[in-house]
Structure formats: C-alpha cells, structure tokens
Coordinates of C-alpha atoms (C1' of nucleotides) in Angstrom, one line a residue:
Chain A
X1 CA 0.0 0.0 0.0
X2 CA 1.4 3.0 -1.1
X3 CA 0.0 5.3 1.2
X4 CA 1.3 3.9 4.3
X5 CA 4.8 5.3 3.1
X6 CA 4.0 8.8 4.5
X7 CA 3.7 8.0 8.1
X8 CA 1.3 10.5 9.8
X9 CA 3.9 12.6 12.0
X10 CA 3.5 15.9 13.9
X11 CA 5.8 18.5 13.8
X12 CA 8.0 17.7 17.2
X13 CA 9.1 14.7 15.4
X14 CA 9.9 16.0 12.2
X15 CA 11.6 18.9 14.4
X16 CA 13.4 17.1 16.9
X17 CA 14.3 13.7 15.4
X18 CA 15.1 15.4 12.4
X19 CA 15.3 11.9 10.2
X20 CA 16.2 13.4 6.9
X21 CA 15.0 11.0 4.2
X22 CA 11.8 10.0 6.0
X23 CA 8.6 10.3 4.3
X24 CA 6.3 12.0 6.3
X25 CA 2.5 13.7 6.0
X26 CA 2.2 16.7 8.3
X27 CA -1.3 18.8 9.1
X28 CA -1.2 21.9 10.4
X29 CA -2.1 25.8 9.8
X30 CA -0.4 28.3 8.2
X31 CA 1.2 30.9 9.7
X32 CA 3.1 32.5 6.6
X33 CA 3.7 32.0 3.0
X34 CA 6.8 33.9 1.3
X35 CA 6.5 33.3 -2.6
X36 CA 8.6 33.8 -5.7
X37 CA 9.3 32.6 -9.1
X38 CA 11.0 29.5 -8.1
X39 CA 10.1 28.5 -4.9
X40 CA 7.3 28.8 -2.0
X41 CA 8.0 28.9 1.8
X42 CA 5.0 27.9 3.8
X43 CA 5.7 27.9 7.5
X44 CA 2.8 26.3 9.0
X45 CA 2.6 25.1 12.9
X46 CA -0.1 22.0 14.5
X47 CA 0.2 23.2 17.9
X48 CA 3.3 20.5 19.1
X49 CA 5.9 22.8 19.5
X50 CA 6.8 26.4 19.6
X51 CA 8.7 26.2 16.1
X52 CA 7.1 26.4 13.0
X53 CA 7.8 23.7 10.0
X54 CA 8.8 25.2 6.5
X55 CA 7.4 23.6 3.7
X56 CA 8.9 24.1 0.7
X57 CA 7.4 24.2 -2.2
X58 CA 7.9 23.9 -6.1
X59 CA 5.5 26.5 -7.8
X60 CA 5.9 24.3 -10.7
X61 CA 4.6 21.5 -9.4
X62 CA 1.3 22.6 -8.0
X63 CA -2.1 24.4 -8.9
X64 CA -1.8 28.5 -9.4
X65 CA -5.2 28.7 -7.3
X66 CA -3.9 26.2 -4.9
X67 CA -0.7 28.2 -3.8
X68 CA -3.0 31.4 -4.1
X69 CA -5.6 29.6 -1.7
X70 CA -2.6 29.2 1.3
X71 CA -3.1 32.3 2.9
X72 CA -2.1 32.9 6.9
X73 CA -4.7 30.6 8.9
X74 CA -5.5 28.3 6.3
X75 CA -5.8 24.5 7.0
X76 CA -3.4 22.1 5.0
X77 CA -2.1 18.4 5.0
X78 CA 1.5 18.2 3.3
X79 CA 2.9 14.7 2.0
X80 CA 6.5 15.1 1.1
X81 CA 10.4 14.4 2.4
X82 CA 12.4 15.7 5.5
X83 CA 15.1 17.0 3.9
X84 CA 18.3 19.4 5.2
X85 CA 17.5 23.0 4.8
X86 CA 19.4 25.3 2.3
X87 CA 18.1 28.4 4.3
X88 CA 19.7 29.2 7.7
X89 CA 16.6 29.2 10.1
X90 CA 16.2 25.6 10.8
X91 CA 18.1 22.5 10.2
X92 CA 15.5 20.7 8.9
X93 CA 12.7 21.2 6.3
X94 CA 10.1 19.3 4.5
X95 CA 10.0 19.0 0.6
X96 CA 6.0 19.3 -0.5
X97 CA 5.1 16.6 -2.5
X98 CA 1.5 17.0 -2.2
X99 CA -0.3 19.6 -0.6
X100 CA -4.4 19.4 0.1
X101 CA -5.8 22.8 1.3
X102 CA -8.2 21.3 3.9
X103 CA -9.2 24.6 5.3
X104 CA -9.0 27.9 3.2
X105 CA -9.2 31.3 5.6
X106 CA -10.0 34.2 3.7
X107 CA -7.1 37.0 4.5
X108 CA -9.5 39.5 4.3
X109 CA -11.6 38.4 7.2
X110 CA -9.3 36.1 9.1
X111 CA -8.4 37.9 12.6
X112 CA -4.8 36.7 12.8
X113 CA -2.1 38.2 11.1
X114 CA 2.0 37.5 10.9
X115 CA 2.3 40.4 13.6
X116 CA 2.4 41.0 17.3
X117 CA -1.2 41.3 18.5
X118 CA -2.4 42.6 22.0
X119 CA -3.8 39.9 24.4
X120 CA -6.4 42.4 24.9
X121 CA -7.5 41.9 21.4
X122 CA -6.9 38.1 21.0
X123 CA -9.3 38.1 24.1
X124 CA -11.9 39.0 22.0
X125 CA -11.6 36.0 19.7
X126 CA -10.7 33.4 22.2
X127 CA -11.9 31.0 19.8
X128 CA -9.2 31.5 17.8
X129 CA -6.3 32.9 19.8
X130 CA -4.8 29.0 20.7
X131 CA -3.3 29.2 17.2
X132 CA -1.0 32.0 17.9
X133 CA 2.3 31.3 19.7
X134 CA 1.9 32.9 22.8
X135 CA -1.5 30.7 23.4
X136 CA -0.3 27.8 22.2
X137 CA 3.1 27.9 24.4
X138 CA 0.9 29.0 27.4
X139 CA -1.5 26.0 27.5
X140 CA 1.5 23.9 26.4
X141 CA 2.5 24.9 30.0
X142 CA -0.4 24.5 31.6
X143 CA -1.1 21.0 30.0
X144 CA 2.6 20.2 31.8
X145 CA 1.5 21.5 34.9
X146 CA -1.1 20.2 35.3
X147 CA 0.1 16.4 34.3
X148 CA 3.0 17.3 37.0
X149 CA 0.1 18.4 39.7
X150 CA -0.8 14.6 39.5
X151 CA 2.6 13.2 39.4
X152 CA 3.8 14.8 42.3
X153 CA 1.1 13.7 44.5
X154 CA 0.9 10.4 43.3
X155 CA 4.8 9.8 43.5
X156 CA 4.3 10.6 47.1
X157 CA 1.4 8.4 47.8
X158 CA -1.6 10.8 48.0
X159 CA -5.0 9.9 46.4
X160 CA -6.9 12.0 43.7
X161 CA -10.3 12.9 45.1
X162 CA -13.5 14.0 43.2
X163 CA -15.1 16.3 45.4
X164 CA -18.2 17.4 44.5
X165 CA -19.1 20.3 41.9
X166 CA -23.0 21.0 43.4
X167 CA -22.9 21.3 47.2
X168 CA -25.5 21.7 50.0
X169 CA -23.0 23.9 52.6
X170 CA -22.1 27.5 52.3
X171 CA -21.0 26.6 55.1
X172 CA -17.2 28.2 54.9
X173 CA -18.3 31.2 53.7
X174 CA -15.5 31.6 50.8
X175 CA -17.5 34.2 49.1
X176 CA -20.5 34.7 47.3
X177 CA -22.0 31.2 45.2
X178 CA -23.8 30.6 42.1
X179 CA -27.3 29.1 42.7
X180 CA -27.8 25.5 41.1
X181 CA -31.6 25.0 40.5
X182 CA -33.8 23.5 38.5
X183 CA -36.8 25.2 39.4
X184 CA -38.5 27.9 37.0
X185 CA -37.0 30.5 37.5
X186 CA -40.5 32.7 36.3
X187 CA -42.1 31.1 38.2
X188 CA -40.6 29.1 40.8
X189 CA -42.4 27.3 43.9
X190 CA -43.4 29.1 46.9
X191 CA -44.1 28.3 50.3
X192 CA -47.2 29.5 52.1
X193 CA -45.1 32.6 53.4
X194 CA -44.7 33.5 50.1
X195 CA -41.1 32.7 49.9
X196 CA -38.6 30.3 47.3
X197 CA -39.7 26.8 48.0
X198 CA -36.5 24.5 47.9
X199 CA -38.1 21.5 49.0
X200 CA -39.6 21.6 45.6
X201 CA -36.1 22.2 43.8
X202 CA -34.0 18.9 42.4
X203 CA -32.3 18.3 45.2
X204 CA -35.1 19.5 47.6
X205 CA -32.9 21.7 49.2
X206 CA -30.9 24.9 48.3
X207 CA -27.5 23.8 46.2
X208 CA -24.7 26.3 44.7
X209 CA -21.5 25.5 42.8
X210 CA -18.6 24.9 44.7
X211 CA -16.5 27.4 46.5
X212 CA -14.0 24.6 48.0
X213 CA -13.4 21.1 48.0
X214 CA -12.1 21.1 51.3
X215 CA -14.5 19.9 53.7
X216 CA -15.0 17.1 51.8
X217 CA -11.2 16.2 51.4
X218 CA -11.2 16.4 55.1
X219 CA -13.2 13.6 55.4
X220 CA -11.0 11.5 53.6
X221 CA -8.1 12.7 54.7
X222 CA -9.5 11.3 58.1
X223 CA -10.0 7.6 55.8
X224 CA -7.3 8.0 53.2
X225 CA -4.3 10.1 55.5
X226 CA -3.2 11.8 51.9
X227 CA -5.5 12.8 49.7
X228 CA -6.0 16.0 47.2
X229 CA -8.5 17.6 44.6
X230 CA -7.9 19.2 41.7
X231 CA -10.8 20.6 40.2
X232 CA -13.0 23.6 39.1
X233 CA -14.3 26.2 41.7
X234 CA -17.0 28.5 41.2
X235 CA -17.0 32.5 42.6
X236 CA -20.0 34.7 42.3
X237 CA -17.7 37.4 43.2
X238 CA -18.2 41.0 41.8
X239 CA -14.2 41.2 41.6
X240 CA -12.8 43.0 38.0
X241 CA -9.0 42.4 38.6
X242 CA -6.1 40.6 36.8
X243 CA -6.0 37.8 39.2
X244 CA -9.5 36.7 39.7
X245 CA -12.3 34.3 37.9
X246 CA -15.1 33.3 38.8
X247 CA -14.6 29.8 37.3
X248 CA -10.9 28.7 38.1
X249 CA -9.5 25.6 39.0
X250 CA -8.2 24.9 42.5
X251 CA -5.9 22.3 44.2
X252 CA -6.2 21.2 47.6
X253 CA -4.1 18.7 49.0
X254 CA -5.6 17.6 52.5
X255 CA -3.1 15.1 54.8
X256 CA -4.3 13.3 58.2
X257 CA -1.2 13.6 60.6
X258 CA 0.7 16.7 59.2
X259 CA 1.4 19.7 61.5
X260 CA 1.4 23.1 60.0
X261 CA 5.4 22.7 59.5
X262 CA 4.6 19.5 58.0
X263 CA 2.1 21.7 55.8
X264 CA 4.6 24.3 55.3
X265 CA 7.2 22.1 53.8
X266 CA 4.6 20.0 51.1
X267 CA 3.5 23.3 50.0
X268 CA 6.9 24.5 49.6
X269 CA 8.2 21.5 47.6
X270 CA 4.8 21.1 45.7
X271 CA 5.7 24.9 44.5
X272 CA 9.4 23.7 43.5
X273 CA 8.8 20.3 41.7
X274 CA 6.0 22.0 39.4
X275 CA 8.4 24.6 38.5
X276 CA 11.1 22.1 38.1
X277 CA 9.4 20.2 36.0
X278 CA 8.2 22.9 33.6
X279 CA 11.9 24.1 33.4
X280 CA 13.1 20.5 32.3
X281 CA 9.9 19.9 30.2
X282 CA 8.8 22.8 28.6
X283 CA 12.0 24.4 27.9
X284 CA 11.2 25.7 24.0
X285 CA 7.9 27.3 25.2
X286 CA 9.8 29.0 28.8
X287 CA 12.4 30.8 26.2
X288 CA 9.7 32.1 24.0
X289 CA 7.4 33.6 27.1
X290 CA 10.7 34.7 28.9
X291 CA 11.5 36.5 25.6
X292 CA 8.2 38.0 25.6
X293 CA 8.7 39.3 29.3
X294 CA 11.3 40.9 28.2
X295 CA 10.0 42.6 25.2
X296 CA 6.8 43.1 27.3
X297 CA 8.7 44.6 29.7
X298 CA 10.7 47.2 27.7
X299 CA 7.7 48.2 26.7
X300 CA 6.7 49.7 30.5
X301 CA 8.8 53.1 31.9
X302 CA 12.0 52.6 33.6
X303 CA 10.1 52.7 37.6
X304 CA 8.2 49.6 36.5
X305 CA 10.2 47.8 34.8
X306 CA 10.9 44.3 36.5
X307 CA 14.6 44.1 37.5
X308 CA 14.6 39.9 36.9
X309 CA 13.7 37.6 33.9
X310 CA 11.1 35.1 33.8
X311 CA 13.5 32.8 33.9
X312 CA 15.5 34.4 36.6
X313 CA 12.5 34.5 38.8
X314 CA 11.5 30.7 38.0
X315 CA 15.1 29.5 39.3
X316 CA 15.3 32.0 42.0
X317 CA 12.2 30.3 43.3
X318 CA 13.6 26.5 43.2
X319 CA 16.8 27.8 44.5
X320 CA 15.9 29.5 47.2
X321 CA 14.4 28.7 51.0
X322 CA 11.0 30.4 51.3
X323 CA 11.1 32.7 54.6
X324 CA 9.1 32.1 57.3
X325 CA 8.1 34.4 59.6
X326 CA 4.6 35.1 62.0
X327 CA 2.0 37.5 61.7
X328 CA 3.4 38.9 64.7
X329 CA 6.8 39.5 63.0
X330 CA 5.7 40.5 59.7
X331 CA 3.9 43.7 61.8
X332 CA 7.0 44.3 63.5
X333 CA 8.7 44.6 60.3
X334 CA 6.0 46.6 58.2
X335 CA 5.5 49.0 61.1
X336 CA 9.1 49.8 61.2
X337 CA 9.0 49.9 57.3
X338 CA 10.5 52.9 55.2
X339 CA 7.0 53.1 53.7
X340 CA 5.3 53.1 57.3
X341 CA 7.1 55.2 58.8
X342 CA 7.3 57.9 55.9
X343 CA 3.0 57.1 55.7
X344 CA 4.0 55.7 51.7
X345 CA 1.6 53.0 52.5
X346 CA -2.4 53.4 52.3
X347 CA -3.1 51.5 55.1
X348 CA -0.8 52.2 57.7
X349 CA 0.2 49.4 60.0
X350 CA -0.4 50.6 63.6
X351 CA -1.1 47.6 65.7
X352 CA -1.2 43.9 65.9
X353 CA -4.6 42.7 64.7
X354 CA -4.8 44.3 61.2
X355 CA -5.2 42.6 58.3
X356 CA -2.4 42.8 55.9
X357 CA -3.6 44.6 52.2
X358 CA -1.6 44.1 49.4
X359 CA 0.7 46.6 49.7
X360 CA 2.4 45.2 52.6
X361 CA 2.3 41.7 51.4
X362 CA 4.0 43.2 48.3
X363 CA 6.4 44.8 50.3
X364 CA 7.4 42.5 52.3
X365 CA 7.9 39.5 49.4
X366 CA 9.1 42.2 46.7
X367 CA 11.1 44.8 48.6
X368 CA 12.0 43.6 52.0
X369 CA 12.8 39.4 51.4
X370 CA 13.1 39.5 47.8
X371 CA 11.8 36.0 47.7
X372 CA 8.8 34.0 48.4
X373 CA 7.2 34.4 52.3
X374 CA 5.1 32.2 54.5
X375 CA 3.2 34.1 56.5
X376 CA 2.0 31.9 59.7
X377 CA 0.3 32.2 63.4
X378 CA -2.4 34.6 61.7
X379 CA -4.9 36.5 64.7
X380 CA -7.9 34.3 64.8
X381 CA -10.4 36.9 64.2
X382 CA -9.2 37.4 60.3
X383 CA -9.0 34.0 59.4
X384 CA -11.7 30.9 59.1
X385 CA -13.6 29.2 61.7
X386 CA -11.6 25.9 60.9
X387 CA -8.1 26.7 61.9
X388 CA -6.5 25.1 64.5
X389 CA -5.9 27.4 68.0
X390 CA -3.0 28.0 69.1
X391 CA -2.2 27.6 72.8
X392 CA -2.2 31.8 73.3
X393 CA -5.7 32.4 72.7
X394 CA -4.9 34.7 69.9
X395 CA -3.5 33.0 66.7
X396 CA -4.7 30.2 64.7
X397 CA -2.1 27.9 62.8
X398 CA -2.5 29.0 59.1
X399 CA -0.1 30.2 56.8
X400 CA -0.3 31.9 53.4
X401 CA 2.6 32.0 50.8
X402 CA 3.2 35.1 49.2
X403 CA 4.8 35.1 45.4
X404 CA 6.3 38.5 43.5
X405 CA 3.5 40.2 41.4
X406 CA 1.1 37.8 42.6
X407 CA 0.7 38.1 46.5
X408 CA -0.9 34.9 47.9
X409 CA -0.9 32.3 45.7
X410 CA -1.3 29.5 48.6
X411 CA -3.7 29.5 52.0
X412 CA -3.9 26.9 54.2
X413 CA -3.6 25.5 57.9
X414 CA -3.4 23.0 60.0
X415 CA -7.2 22.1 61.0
X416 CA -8.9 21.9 64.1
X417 CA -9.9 18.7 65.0
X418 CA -10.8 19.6 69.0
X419 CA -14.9 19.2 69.1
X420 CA -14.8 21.6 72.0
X421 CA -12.5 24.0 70.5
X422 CA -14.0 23.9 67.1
X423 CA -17.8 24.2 68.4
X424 CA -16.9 26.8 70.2
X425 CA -15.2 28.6 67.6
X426 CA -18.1 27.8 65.1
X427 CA -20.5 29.7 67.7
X428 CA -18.4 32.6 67.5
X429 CA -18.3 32.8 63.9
X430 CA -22.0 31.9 63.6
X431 CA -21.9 28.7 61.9
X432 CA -24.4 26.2 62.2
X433 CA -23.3 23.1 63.6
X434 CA -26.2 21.0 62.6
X435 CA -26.2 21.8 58.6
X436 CA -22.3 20.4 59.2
X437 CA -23.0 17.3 61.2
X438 CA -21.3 15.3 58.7
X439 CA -18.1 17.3 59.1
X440 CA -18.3 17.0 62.8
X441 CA -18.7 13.7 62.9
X442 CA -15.5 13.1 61.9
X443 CA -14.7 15.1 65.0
X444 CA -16.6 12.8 66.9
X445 CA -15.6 9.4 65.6
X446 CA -11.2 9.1 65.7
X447 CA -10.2 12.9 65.2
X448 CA -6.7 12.8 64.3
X449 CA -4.4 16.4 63.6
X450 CA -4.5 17.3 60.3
X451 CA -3.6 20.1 57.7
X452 CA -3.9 21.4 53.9
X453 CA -3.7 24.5 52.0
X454 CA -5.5 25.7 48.5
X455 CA -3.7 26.8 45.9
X456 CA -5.1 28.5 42.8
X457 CA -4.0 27.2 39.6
X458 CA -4.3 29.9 37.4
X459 CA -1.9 32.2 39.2
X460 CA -0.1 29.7 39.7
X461 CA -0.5 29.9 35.9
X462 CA 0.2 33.4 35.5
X463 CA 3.8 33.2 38.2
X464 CA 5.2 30.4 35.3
X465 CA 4.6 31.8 32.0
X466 CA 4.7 35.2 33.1
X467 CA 1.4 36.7 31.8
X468 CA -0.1 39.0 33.4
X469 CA -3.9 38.8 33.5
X470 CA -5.4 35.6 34.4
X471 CA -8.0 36.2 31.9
X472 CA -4.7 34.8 29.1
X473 CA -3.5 31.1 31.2
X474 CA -7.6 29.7 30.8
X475 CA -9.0 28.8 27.7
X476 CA -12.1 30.8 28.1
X477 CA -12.1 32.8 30.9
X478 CA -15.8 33.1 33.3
X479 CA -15.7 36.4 34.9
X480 CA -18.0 39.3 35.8
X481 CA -19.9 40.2 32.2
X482 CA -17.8 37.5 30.7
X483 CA -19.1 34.2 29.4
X484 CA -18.8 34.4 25.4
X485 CA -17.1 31.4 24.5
Chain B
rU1 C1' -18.4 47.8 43.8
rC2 C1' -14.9 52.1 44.2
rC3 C1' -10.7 55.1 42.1
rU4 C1' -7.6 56.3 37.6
rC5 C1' -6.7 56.1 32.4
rA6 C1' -8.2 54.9 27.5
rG7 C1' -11.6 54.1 23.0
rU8 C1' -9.4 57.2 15.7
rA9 C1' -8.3 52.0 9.2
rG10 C1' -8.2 44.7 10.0
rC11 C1' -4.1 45.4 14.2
rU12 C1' -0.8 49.0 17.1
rC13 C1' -1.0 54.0 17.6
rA14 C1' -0.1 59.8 16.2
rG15 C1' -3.4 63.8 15.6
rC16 C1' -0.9 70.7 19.6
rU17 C1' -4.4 76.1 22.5
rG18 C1' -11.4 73.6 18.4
rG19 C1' -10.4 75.5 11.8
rU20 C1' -11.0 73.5 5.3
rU21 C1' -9.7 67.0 1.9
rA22 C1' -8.1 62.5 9.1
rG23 C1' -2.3 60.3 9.2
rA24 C1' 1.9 56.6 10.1
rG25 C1' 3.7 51.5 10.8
rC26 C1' 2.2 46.7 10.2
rA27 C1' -1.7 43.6 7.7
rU28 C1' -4.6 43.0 2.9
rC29 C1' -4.5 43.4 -2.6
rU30 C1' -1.5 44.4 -7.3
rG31 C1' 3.4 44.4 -9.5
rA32 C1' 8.8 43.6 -9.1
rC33 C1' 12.7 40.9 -6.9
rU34 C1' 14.8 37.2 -3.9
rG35 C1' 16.7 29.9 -0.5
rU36 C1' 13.0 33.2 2.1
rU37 C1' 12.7 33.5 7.9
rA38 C1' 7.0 38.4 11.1
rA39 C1' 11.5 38.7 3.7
rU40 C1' 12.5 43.3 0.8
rC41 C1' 11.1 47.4 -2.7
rA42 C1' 7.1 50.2 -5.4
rG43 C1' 1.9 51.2 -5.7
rA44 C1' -3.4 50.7 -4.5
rG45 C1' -7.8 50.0 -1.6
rG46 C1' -9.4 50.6 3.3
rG47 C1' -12.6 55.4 8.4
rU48 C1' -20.3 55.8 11.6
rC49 C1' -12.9 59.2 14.8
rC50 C1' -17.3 54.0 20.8
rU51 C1' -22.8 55.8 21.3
rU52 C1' -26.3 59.7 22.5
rG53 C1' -27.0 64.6 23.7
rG54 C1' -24.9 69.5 24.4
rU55 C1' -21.6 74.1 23.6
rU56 C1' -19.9 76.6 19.0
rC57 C1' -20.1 79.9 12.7
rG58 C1' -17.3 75.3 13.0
rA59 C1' -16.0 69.3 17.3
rG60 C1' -11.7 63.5 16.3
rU61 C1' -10.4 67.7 19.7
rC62 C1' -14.4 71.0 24.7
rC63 C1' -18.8 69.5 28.3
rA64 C1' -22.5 65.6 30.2
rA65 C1' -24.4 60.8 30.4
rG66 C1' -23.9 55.9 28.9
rC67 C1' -21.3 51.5 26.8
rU68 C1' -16.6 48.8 26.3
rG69 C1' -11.6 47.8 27.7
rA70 C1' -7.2 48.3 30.8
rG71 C1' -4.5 49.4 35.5
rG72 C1' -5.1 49.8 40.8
rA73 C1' -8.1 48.9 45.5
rG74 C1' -11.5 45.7 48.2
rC75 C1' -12.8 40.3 48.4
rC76 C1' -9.8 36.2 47.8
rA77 C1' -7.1 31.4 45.2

RNA sequence: UCCUCAGUAGCUCAGCUGGUUAGAGCAUCUGACUGUUAAUCAGAGGGUCCUUGGUUCGAGUCCAAGCUGAGGAGCCA
C-alpha cells in the first residue's frame, strides 16, 4: 500500500528527530507564505511545539489557485520528504510533494495576522487565539503543569479525590455562590409565606456550585491520611481584577497527621517540583514567554520595569528557601518599614490585629525578602472558623505564601480537630453546627491532627509563563460580564 | 463595587491652545525581486474618529451621560 509510506507525523518529530530521508504527511495551519518565481515557503505550525515547520514548495509543481488559496490561517495536510535546509533558520525542512488545502481562511476576514497582537484583542476571539504562539506555548505549559500536579502527588502516595461540583454547605463562607436550580426561575415554587420553596427544587434543598473542595477532602483525609483535589471552583464574586475568575481551578491537597510545619514544607516543595518540571519539560515554550517578558517589559517606563527575567524569577524560586516568619513578626517589620514610617503606605500598620492589604504583602515579598514568604500564626479573628488554635488564645495555625506580582498564591492551615474548640469557635463565627454534622462527625468518631492549604491554579499559571492577566492562562475565561465562548 | 486612564483604518498607535480633503507603521490586494525566515522594494484600496445629547459659525479635539476595555483597590485562590 502505497500510502502507508508517509507515516502521519506531527511537527516535534519532524523537528526534533530530524530523520532526513523519512517520508512523512504533516497537518497543520499556516502561519506564513513567502513566494517567488522559483520556490514557495509555507511555515505552517499544529500546535506540538513552539517552532514552525517550512514547507517548501515547487511552484511548478502545483495548482496556481492552490498556492493562491494558502493564505495565513488556512488548514493544509503536506505529504513530502524531510530533507536538510538550504536556508539558515532551521536544520530541517520538508519538501512538498502533495499539498491538500483542507481549510481555506480568507485573508481579508481572518483575525490573525504575521504580527504582534495585544492579548487584549486576542481576548476577543478566544476561539481562535490558541493558534497564535503565545497561546499555544501558554496551554503547552499549563497541560505540563497540570500532568506534574498529578505526578507529584501520586509519586508521594496521596489519592486524587472527586469532590463534588453541586454542594449543599455554604457553610465556609468563601465568598458569594452561584445558585444551582432547577426550578422555573419565572415562576418558581413558593411556600405558604410567600417565599422560594427549595423543597420543591432537584435536590429538595438549596444547592450552589462549589467554592472549596475542602471539607470534603477532610473527610478522607480522616479515611485515606493523603488525599487531594484538583478541580473547578466556582465564585460569584463582583471582583474586576487581573488575578480573579469566577470559574478557576483549584488544588487542595488535605493530609491526616501533618502539623502546619509539616504543611509548610509539602507546600513549599509542591511549588518547587512544578516549577522544576516545567523548566526540564517545557523548555522551548519558557524561552519564548521569557522572551516575551522581556520585550513586554521594555515596553513599561523605567520605575516599572521588572529588574529579573522570567527565567530568573522561575530559578530564583527553586533555588531558594522560602522565609518564614509570624504575623506577629511581619507587623514588626511593616511597622518599622521605610514606607510606614514615611506614611507611603495606604493603610498604615499601627497595631497587631490588622489585616495585611496588598501593599504590605507586596512589600514584604518584593522589597524587604526578595523572595517568596510564609506568612503563619495569623490572629484568629481574620481568618476561618476551621483553623487550628494555638495555645495563646490569639492566633490560629495558618499560613499563606506570598509570590512577587502575585501576593498569595497559597492559603492553608493546619485544622482543628478539637470538638470543643471547634464548636466553640463555630459559635463565634455563627456557623451552624447541625447543617455540618457530617463534618463534625469526623470530629466525633477518631479525630486525628490534620492540615492542607489551596492553591489556585491559574496564578499559579500566570507566576510560570509570566502573563499577566489571568484572563490569558484559561482557555475561556468566566468572569463578571464575561461568558462568550 | 470604588478610584484612575483609554476608545481614531483589520491590528498597534499619532493627531498641539477647536479650523477647510483625518495620518503613520504593520496587515490585505497588485506588481517587481529574492533559498526566504514576522523577507525586501514600489503602488493601491481601506474610516459611523465608541454611542447619544450639548456648547460653538465650526467638534476626532471642549462638556455631560452611557457603553466597552485596561490598571489599581477591596474580596480572595
């Protein structure tokens, strides 16, 4: 069979094995054709690597309309030989020997041209902004990251858990929820008061999308000792910034018999191995994003320009300890700050007890540590009703890690599994214990210590490629007014 | 939701204290040339100056409201 001689290959082979002689049929789109009497180029890319694959061409040897009909964007399957290349940009090229346009793209309406675009643009036309480079390289990445998510947990024993997406409980109070009902919504059905009657929803009960997957990786945590979830979370959130969605994906690693050091140091090498493993894996599509820091960056005026790399930043994290330092400590340091004490900052730090805004977090990660912080021993009052107590009445054990550009890309603690303590702590914060009897059963039935933290993949996203709106490391982004594609 | 800035050709942007026919680069099309690399050179086409209202002899330019986008804040991951 004749046919079988051109093996169906994507461009990574023909690129990186470089087997010249082989016979090969490549599809892909075209990103540019340069023409002349002689010869064609057609650089077209399928989305396997960075690096487009130049097709050459014999003008001669094919249709008029057909080389008129390859325009930027335009669909084509190429049969024909890997061959050494005469021209200095690659090493490798393929020689057409039969080209079929299976897409044509008409120049004068297709979106994408052989230029720099804005990402503000190629948000409009999401559908179609995976075929430029910076896209592709960016969900190239994410693809790796997300693959290494997995790895690292499994490699160290843990267990992927499927929390679920519709939940009962608000009860954590992580923001406002989207509703899940099935009820008309024109007319739904009403009690005698006159008000929503749930009992007659689906579910007979009220039911949102999920905010967290935690309370239900705590339970098996308590069954399972490691466990973790990796899945979307949902945000009704009237935030409009470049670091929040209101559909993302979150991970949250939950571990029976981990203290919050123990905590502290899986977050800390859970950051360092997914870096790691982009740097070793995803090395073509890193250069090209660090690249495009840097021309991004030149871009900016000279007081905000970033004084390290991508790639810099990337290795400074792996290399480096993260610092770990209290609540308590952090205040000392803000409050006898340059910016304090000249009254740079907004908020001014005056006493212990104050929440931290972003301007100190910034500070302290960009300015006074110049590397990633853990920020532990929090006051109870600004932090969640599930956090363990510490022994001084005042702190709870949870700790947030703070990245450059980002602030916190990580919140966790260790849990509290004290019935007495956590009832009464559930009181204070007004949260019903009998809508949670579930969760306190596990309380009541072999409690052991136990600890996680949450970590937003997106930014975590946005800290690796180096983009800066979190809007460009999701396909299609869900976010106030925003739900096109 | 609040604060700030922006909206002019397909894209990125210039357009001064209001003045006659609205500009550039890139893209597109046509031609030339070339083993080219986001090719190069020459030419052509391409505009509801975001919308509505107002001020004025005259508005891309000034004023008001709205819409859209970006940056920052809050909330957080």
């Amino acid at each position: 069979m004749k046919i079988m001689d051109y093996q169906k290959v994507k461009a990574i082979k023909i690129l990186q094995e470089q087997e010249v002689g082989s016979k090969v049929k490549v599809n892909g789109w075209v990103r540019t054709k340069r023409e002349s009497k002689n010869v064609v180029f057609i650089a077209i890319n399928d989305g396997s690597i960075i690096y487009n694959l130049q097709i050459v061409a014999d003008p001669a040897g094919f249709d008029e309309n057909l080389i008129k009909d390859i325009t930027t964007g335009a669909c084509l399957s190429v049969q024909g030989e890997v061959v050494e290349s005469a021209g200095g940009g690659q090493k490798v090229e393929l020689q057409a020997e039969k080209i079929d346009l299976l897409g044509k793209a008409d120049p004068d309406e297709y979106p994408l041209q052989p230029k720099r675009h804005s990402l503000e643009f190629l948000r409009e036309i999401s559908h179609l902004r995976p075929r430029t480079n910076t896209f592709s390289a960016v969900f190239r990445v994410r693809h790796a990251m997300s693959y290494a998510v997995h790895k690292f947990f499994h490699e160290r024993g843990f267990f992927n858990v499927h929390t679920p997406i519709i939940t009962a409980s608000d009860a954590e109070g992580a923001g406002e929820m989207f509703r899940v009902t099935a009820l008309d919504i024109d007319n739904p059905a009403r009690t005698e008061t006159g008000e929503v009657d749930y009992s007659m929803d689906f579910f007979e009960r009220e039911t949102n999308l999920t905010v967290s997957g935690q309370l239900e990786a705590e339970l098996f945590a308590l069954a399972l000792t490691e466990v973790y979830t990796f899945g979307p979370t949902f945000r009704a959130e009237n935030s409009n910034t470049s670091r929040h969605l209101a559909e993302f994906w979150m991970i949250e690693p939950e571990m029976a018999f981990y203290d919050l050091n123990d905590n502290m140091d899986l977050a800390e090498d859970f950051l360092k191995y997914i870096i790691r493993y982009v740097l070793e894996h995803c090395k073509e599509d890193i250069e090209f994003l660090n690249k495009r820091a840097i021309d991004e960056d030149k871009m900016k005026k000279m007081g905000e320009r970033s004084d390290m790399t991508l790639l810099e930043h990337l290795n400074f994290v792996i290399n480096n300890d993260f610092e770990r330092i209290t609540y308590t400590e952090a205040i000392n340091i803000l409050r006898n700050s340059k910016p304090n004490k000249k009254k740079k900052f907004q908020f001014i730090i005056e006493e212990w007890g104050a929440d931290l805004q972003s301007e100190h977090e910034r500070y302290l990660v960009e300015k006074h540590f110049r590397k990633p912080v853990i920020l532990y021993d929090y006051p109870k009052e600004i932090k969640a009703f599930y956090m363990r107590q510490n022994e001084d009445g005042k702190t709870v054990r949870a700790m947030d890690i703070l990245f450059p550009r980002l602030g916190e890309i990580v919140g966790g603690s260790q849990r509290e599994e004290r019935m007495d303590k956590l009832t009464q702590r559930m009181k204070e914060c007004g949260i019903s214990e009998e809508e949670l009897w579930w969760f306190m059963d596990t309380r009541r039935f072999g409690t052991a210590p136990h600890s996680g933290f949450g970590l937003g993949f997106e930014r975590f996203i946005q800290f690796v490629t180096g983009i800066g709106n979190i809007r460009d490391v999701i396909p299609f982004p869900r976010a106030r007014g925003m739900a096109e594609f």
